[in-house]
XYZ file of C-alpha atoms in Angstrom:
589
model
C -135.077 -159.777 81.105
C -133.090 -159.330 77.726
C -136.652 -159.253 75.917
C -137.739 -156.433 78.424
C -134.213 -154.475 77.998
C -134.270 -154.493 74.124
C -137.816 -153.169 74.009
C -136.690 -150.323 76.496
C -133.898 -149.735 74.391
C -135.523 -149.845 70.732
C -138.552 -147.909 71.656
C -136.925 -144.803 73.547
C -134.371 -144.618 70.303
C -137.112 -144.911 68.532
C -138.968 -142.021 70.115
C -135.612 -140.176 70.121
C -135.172 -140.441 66.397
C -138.819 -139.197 65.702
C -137.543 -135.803 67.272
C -134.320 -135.164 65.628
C -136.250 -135.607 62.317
C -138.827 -133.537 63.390
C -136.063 -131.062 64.008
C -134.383 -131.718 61.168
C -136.919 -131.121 59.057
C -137.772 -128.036 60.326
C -134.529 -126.487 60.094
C -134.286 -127.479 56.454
C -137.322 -126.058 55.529
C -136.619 -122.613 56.904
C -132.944 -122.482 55.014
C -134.843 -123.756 51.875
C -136.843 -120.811 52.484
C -133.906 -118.959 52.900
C -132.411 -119.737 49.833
C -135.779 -118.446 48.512
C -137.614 -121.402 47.930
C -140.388 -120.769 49.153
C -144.249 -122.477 48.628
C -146.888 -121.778 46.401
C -150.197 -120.392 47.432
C -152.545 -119.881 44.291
C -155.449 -118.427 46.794
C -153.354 -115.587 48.102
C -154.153 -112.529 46.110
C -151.782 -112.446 43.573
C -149.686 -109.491 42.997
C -151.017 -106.828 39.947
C -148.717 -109.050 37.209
C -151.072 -111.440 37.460
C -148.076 -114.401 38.288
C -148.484 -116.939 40.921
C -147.667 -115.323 44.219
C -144.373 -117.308 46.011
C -145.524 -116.899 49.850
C -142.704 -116.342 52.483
C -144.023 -117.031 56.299
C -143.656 -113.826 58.189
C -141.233 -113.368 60.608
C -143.107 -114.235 63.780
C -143.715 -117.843 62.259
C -139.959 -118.199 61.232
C -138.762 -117.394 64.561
C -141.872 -119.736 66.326
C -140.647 -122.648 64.073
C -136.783 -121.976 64.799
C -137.659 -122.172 68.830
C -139.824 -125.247 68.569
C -137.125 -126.906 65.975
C -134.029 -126.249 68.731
C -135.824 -128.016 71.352
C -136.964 -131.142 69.886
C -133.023 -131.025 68.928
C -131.664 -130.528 72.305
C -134.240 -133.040 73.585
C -133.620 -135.375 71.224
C -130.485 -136.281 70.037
C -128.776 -136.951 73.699
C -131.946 -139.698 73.902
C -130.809 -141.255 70.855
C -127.337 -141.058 70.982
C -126.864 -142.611 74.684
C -129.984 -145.005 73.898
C -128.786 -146.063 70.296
C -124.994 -145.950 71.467
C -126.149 -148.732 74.031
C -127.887 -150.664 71.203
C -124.539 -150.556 69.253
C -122.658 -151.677 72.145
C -124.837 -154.750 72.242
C -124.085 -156.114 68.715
C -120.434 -154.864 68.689
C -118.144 -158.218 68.209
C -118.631 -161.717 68.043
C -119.341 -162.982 71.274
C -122.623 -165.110 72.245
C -124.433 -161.806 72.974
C -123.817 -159.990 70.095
C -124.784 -162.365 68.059
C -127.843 -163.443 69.991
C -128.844 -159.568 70.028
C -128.250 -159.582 65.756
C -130.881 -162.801 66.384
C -133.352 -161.530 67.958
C -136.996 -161.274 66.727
C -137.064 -157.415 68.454
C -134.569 -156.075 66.336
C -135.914 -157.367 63.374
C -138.872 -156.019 64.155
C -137.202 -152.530 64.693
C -135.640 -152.284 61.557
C -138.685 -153.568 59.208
C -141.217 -151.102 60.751
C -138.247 -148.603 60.718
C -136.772 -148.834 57.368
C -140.830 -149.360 55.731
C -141.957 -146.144 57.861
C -138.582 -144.200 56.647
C -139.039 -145.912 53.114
C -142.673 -144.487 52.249
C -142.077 -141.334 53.834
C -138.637 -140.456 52.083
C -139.770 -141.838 48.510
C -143.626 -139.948 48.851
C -141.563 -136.850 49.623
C -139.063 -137.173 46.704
C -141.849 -137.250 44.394
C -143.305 -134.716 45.319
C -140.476 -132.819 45.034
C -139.937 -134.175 41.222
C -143.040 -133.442 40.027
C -143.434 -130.022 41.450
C -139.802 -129.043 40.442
C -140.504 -130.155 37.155
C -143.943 -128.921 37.095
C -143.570 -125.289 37.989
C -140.793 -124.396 35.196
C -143.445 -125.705 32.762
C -146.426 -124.144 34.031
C -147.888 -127.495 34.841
C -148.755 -126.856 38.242
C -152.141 -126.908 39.856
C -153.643 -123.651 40.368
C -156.030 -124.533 43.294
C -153.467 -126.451 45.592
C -151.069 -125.001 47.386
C -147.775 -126.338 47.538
C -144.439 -126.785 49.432
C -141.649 -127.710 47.419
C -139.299 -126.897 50.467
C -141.518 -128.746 53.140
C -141.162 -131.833 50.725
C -137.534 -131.449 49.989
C -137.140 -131.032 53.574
C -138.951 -134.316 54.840
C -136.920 -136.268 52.006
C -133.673 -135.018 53.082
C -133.976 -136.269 56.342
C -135.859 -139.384 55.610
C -133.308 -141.034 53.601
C -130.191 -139.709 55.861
C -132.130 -141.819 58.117
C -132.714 -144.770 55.911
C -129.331 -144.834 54.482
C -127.887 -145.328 58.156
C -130.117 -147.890 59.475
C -130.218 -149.756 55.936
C -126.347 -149.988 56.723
C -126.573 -150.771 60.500
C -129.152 -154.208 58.899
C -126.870 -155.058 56.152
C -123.731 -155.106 58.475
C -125.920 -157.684 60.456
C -126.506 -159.854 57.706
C -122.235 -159.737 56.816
C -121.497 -160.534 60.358
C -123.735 -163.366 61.272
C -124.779 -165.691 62.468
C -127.617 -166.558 60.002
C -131.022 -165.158 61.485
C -133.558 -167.873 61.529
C -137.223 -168.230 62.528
C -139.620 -165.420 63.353
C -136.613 -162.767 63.173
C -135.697 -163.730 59.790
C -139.285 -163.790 58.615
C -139.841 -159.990 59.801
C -136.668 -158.984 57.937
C -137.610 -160.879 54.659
C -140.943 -158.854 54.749
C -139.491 -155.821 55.329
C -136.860 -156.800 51.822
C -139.501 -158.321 49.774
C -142.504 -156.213 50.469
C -140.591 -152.803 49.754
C -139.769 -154.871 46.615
C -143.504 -155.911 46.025
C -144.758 -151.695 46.495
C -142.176 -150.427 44.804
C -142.784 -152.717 41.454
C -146.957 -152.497 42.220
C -146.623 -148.560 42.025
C -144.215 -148.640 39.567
C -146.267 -150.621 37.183
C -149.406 -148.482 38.004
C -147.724 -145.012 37.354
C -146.701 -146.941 33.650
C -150.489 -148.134 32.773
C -150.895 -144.556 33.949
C -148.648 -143.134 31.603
C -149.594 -145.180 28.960
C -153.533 -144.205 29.283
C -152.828 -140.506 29.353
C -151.150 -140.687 25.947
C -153.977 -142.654 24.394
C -156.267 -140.002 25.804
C -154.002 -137.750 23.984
C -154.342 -139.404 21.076
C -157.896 -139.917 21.185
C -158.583 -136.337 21.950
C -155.967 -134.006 22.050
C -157.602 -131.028 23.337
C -158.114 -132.638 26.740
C -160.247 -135.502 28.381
C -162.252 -132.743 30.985
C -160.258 -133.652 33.899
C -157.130 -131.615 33.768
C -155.705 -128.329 33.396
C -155.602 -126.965 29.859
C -154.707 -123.401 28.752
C -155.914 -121.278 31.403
C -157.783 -120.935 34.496
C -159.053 -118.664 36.862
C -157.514 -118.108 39.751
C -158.588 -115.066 42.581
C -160.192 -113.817 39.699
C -157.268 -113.708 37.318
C -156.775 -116.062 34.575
C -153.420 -117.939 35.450
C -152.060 -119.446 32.274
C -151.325 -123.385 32.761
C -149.248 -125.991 30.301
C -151.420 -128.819 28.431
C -153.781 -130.973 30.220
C -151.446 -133.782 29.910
C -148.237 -132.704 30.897
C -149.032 -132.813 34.638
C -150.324 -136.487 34.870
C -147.162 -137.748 32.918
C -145.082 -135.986 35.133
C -146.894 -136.764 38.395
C -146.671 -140.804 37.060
C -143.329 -140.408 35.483
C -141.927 -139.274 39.196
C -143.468 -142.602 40.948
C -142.528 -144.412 38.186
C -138.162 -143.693 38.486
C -138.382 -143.302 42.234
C -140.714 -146.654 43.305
C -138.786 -148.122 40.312
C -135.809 -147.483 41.856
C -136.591 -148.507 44.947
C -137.814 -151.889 43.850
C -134.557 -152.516 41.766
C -132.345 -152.030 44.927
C -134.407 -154.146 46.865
C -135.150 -157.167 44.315
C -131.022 -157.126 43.665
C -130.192 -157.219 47.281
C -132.652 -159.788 48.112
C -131.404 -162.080 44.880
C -128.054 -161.585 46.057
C -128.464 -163.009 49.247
C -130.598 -166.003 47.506
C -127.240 -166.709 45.572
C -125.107 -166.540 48.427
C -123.301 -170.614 49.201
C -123.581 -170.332 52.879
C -126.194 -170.977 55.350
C -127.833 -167.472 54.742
C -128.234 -168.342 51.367
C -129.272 -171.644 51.647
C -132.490 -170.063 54.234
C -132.876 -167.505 51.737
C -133.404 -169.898 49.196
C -135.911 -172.265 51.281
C -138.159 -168.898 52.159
C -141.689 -168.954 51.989
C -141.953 -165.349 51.808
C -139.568 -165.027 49.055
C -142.404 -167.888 47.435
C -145.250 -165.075 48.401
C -143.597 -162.378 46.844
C -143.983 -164.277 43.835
C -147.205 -165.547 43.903
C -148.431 -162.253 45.302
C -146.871 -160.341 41.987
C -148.788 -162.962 39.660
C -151.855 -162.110 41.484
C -151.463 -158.321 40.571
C -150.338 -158.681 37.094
C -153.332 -161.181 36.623
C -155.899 -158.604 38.362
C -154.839 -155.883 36.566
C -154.838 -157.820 33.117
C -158.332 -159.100 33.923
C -159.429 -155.733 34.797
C -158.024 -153.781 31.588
C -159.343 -156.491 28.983
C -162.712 -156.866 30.479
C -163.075 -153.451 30.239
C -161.523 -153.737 26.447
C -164.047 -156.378 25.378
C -167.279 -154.588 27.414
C -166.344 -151.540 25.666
C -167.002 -153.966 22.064
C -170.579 -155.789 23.389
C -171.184 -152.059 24.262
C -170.401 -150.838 20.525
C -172.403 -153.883 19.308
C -175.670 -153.574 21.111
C -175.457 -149.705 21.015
C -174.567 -148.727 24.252
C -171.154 -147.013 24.455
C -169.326 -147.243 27.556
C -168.273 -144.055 27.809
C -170.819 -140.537 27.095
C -167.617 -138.789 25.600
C -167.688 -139.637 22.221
C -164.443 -140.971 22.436
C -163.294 -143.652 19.424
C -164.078 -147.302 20.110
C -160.172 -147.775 20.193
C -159.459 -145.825 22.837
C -161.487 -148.252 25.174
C -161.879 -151.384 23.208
C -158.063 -151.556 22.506
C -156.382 -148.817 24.296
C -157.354 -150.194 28.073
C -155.781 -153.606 27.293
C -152.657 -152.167 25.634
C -152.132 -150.166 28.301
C -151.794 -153.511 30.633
C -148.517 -154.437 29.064
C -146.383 -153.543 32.427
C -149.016 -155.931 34.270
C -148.830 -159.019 31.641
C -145.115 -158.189 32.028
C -145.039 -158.313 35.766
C -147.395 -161.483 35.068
C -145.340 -163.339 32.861
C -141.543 -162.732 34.335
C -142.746 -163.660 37.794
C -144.228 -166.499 37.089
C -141.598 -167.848 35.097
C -138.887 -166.939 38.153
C -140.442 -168.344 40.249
C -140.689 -171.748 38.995
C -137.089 -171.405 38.119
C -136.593 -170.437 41.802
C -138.273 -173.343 43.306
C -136.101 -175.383 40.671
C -132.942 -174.320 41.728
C -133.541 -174.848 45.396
C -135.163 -178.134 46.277
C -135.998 -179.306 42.631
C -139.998 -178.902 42.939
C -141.222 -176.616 40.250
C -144.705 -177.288 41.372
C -144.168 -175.977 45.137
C -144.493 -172.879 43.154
C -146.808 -173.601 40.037
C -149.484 -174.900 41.690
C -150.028 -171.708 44.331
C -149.803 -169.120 41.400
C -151.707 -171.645 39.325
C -154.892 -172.068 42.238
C -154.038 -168.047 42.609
C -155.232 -167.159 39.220
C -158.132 -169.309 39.080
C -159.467 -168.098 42.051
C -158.896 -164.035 40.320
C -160.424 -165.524 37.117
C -163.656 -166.910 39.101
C -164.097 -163.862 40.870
C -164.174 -161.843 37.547
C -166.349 -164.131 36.019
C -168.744 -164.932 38.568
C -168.803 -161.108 39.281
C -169.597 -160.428 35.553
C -172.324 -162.816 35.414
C -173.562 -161.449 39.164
C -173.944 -157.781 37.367
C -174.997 -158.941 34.211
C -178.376 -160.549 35.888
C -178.711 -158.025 38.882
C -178.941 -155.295 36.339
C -181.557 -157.489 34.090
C -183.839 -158.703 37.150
C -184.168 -154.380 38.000
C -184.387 -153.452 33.898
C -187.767 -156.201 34.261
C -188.496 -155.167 37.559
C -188.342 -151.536 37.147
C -188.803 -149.103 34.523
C -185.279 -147.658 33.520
C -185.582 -143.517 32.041
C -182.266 -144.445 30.456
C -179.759 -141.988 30.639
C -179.001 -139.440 27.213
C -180.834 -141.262 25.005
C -178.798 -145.048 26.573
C -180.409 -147.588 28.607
C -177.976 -147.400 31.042
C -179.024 -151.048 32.113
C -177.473 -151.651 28.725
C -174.239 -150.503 29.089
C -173.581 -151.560 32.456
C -174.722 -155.053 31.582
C -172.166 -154.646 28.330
C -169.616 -153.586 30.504
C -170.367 -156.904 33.208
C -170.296 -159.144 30.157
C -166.859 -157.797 29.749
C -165.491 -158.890 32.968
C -167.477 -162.255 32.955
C -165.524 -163.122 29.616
C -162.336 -161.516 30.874
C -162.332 -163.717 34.149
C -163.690 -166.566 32.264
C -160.178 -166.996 30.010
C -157.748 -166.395 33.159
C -159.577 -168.923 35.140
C -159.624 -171.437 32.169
C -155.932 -171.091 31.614
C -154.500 -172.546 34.736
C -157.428 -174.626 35.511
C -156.807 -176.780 32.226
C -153.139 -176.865 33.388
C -154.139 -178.437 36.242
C -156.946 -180.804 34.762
C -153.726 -182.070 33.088
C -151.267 -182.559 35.778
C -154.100 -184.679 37.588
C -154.091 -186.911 34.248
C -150.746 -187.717 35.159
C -150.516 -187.257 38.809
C -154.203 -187.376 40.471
C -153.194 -188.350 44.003
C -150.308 -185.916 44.065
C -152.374 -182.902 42.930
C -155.484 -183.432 44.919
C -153.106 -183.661 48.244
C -151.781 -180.536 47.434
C -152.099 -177.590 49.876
C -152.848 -175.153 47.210
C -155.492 -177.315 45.452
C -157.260 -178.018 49.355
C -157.015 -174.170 50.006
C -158.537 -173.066 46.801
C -161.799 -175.301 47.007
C -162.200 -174.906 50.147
C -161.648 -171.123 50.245
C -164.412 -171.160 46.955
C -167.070 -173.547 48.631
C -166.891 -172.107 52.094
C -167.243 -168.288 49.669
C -170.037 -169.829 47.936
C -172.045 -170.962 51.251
C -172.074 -167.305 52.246
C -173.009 -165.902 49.398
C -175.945 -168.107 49.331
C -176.915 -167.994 53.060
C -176.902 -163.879 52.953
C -178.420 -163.667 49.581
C -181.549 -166.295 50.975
C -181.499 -164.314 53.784
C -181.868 -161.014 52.042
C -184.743 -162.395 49.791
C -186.638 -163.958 52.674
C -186.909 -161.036 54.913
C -187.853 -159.108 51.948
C -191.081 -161.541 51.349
C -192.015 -161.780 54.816
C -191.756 -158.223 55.332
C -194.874 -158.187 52.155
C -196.320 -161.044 53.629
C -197.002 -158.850 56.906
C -198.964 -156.365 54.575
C -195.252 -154.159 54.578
C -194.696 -151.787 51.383
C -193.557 -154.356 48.465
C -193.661 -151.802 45.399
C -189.659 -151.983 45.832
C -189.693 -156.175 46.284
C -188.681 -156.653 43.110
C -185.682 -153.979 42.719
C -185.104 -154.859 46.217
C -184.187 -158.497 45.606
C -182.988 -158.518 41.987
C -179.160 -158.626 43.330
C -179.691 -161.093 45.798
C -181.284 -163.326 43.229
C -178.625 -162.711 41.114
C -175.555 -163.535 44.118
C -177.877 -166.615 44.675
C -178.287 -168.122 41.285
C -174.043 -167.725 40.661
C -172.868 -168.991 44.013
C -175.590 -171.586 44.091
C -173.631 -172.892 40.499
C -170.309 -172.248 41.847
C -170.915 -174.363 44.984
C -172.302 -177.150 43.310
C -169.440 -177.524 41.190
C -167.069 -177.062 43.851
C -168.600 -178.882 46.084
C -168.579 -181.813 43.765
C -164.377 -181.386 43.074
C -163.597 -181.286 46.678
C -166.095 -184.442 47.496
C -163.889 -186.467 44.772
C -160.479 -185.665 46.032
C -161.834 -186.099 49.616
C -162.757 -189.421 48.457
C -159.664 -189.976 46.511
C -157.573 -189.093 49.760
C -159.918 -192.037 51.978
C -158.825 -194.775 49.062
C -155.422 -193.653 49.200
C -154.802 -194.673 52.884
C -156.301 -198.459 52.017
C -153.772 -200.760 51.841
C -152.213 -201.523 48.344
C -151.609 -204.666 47.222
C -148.164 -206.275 49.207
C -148.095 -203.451 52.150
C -149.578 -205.495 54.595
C -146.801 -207.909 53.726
C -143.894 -205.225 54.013
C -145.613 -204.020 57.255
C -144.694 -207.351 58.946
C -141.207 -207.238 57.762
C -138.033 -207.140 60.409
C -136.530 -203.470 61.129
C -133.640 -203.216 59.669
C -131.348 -200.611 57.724
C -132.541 -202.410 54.409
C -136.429 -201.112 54.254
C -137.079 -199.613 51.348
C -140.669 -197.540 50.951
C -142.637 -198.691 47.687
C -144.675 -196.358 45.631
C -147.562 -197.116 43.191
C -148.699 -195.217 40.787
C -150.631 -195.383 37.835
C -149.903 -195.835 34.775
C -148.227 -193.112 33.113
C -147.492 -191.143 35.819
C -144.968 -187.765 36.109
C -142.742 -189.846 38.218
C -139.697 -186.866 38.413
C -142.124 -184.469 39.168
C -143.769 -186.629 42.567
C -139.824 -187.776 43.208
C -139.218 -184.311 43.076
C -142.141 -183.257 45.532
C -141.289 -186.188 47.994
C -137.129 -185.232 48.150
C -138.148 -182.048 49.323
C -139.380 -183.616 52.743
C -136.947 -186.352 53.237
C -135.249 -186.085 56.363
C -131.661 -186.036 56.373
C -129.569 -189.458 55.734
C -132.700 -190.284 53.565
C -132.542 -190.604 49.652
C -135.081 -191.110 46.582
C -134.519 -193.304 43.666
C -136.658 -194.375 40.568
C -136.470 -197.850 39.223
C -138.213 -199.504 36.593
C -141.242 -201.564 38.133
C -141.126 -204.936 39.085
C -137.648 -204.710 39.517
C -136.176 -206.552 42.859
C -136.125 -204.402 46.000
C -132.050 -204.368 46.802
C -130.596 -206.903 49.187
């Protein structure tokens, strides 16, 4: 019944908000357009100075939009006032009921798809706003859009007015209490650390962004053929327009402060309640998405390192064998050193992520590795898809150069430079997959049972082998129908283009799985030796109950002892404790 009541509540408030914004909105925009802000419409016929004409909306719209804006309003609001007044009444003190509603898994659930929804919205809308209102005093708009600075500063407006309440309404739940547990405080955390994760992710895009356009600039400062430069014609007049340049650093410079923003005020709220002493600390600090957000920000900053320097070093085979990566006669630089450069906010994101989060995992239960090893398995697995993706387009493109003729393309194999530009990403993914996999080649010199019981390490090979058995069954698949269909007398003048990828998927994953294959068969066999008996635990096995047991670990010889003491105390029950002694000593009395 209380399940049934909250949804009833939550969605009709929900609905109810949806049309005072709409209202809201509306009205805005027409006072913006009062104020004479008005949008921009390059494809209207511009007026004999040959300026960009500002278009008001006649009178019959204005008075159309004014009617339809009133009665969402009227409408509206009394639903979400007497609906969201009831919600209020149900968390209002500290009695079993409010607290049990500030518990529940529907609110959660209200505020993280409210506060996301309200999030996107409200920040897409600011920038807009930025980058036209900075655009159009420069003359750095774009001549065949047309645009609606008031519409935009309108929706934003109302957006965060909404935010900025509900935002409130969730924090105030948090101060009050009781800690939320379970599925209700998982929702919330996503909501927290996945604004966190998009905010950063755009944020770091919109500066590679930035950083590319001013290598362009430098490489070839008249303009790169994709932007606005000078002058163009608009409803036959020429329209005069700022430097190519000026409106891609602006349109990335606006992401950049406002999903920067947004990802500082998240990340600081979300560390402050990790600090907290009290229980909703202590859950904070214990949270597996809080681990995710992590690992998930490696993963980017690893992808989009991989990405820029495989480009960097295809662009170098490409100088070397004489195919150029590019047909703009661009310098080498700009590609063979400029794409990598400009992944310096991504080895950032990389490198600080990583290194909190290990001194996360630290801090709370003591087991850097809870931590290590998923961003560890994480990048390998990035790495090996780079590399065995390189090597897939490297030998798909040289099975169709020998079994097809290839015109070229101005004067360039292009077989050539695409095969330059695979080799790139082959050698790319083969250095991030090497880094962490020698990392863990050494923590199974010191730990082997211990790492090869590891979740991460199970997922990883697993995830790989049961990859690579696709790969190979579809790619057989492909090249068998292909032969039967010449075996049946069936057109095979294409058999060879045809099934050049397919050989080329099948000779990588057939590599991949054998190696695999042959990891996970060891540790699988490791893990059935493990369970035999060691020497003296039959022995112990027969001994009394009694308060005095003590549980006996062997290990070999040289073994990270604090690190699996570390691993095992963050399982332990409670009244349980962990202690290291030198061997042979005497179990106490």
């Amino acid at each position: 019944m209380a399940t049934a009541k909250r949804l009833y509540l939550y969605i009709v408030s929900a609905v109810g908000l949806g049309l005072v914004l709409a209202a809201a909105t509306t009205l805005l925009r027409l006072l913006l357009d009062q104020l004479g802000i008005h949008p921009v419409d390059p494809f209207a016929l511009p007026p004999s100075n040959g300026a960009i004409d500002f278009v008001s909306p006649p009178a019959d719209a204005v008075r159309e939009s004014l009617s339809t804006a009133v009665g969402l309003l009227v409408v509206g609001l009394p639903l979400l006032l007497i609906h969201w007044g009831l919600v209020e009444r149900l968390v209002r003190g500290d009695g079993v009921e409010a607290q049990a509603e500030r518990q529940s898994i529907v609110r959660s659930f209200f505020f993280a798809a409210l506060l996301g929804t309200l999030l996107v919205l409200a920040a897409t809308s600011t920038v807009d706003v930025i980058r036209e209102g900075l655009a159009r005093p420069l003359g750095a708009f774009d001549p065949y859009a047309r645009v609606d600075v008031a519409g935009s500063a309108a929706w934003a407006m109302s957006f965060w007015a909404a935010w900025i309440y509900f935002a409130r309404v969730r924090a105030r739940d948090l101060r009050q209490g009781p800690t939320i547990r379970r599925a209700a405080a998982w929702i919330s955390r996503f909501y927290l650390y996945g604004a966190a994760f998009v905010g950063l992710v755009v944020a770091v895009v919109s500066l590679t962004a930035i950083i590319g356009t001013f290598l362009d600039l430098l490489a070839r400062p008249e303009g790169m053929g994709n932007g606005f430069g000078g002058q163009v014609l608009v409803a036959g007049l020429t329209v005069p327009t700022a430097a190519w340049w000026v409106r891609p650093v602006l349109a990335a410079a606006a992401m950049a402060v406002i999903w920067g923003y947004l990802w500082i005020g998240h990340w600081l709220y979300a560390d402050g309640l990790n600090t907290r002493g009290d229980e909703q600390g202590q859950e904070e600090r214990a949270s597996r998405v809080r681990i995710a957000f992590f690992i998930g920000l490696v993963a980017v900053g690893v992808g989009l390192t991989a990405s820029a320097f495989g480009q960097g070093i295809g662009a170098l085979v490409g100088y070397v064998v004489g195919a150029p990566p590019n047909f703009d006669a661009l310098p080498l630089w700009r590609d063979a050193i400029g794409i990598p450069v400009s992944a310096a906010p991504a080895i950032a994101v990389w490198w600080f992520h990583r290194r909190r989060g290990a001194e996360d995992r630290a801090t709370a239960d003591g087991s850097v590795l809870r931590a290590i090893r998923p961003m560890d398995y994480g990048t390998a697995l990035i790495g090996l898809a780079f590399l065995t993706g390189g090597l897939v387009g490297v030998l798909g493109r040289l099975f169709q150069h020998a079994a097809v003729a290839d015109p070229g393309f101005v004067g360039v194999p292009s077989w050539l430079a695409d095969s330059a530009l695979y080799v790139g990403f082959a050698a790319a993914g083969l250095a991030v997959w090497l880094w962490p996999w020698l990392a863990i080649q050494r923590r199974l010199q010191l730990d082997r049972p211990s790492e090869v019981r590891s979740s991460s390490r199970r997922y990883f090979l697993f995830f790989v082998v049961g990859a690579s058995v696709v790969a190979v069954t579809y790619s057989l698949a492909i090249i068998v129908s292909q032969a039967v269909r010449v075996a049946v007398g069936l057109d095979s003048s294409a058999f060879g283009y045809t099934v050049s990828y397919p050989l080329a998927f099948l000779a990588v994953a057939a590599v991949v799985l054998v190696f695999h294959a042959t990891v996970l068969r060891r540790d699988l066999a490791l893990g059935t030796e493990a369970r035999e008996p060691v020497e003296g635990a039959r022995e112990a096995a027969q001994l009394p109950l009694g308060s005095n047991r003590e549980l006996v670990i062997v290990g070999p010889e040289g073994a990270d002892v604090d690190a699996l003491r570390a691993t095992l105390a963050a399982t332990l029950p409670a009244g349980y404790s962990l202690a290291v002694r030198p061997a042979g000593e005497a179990p106490a009395s």
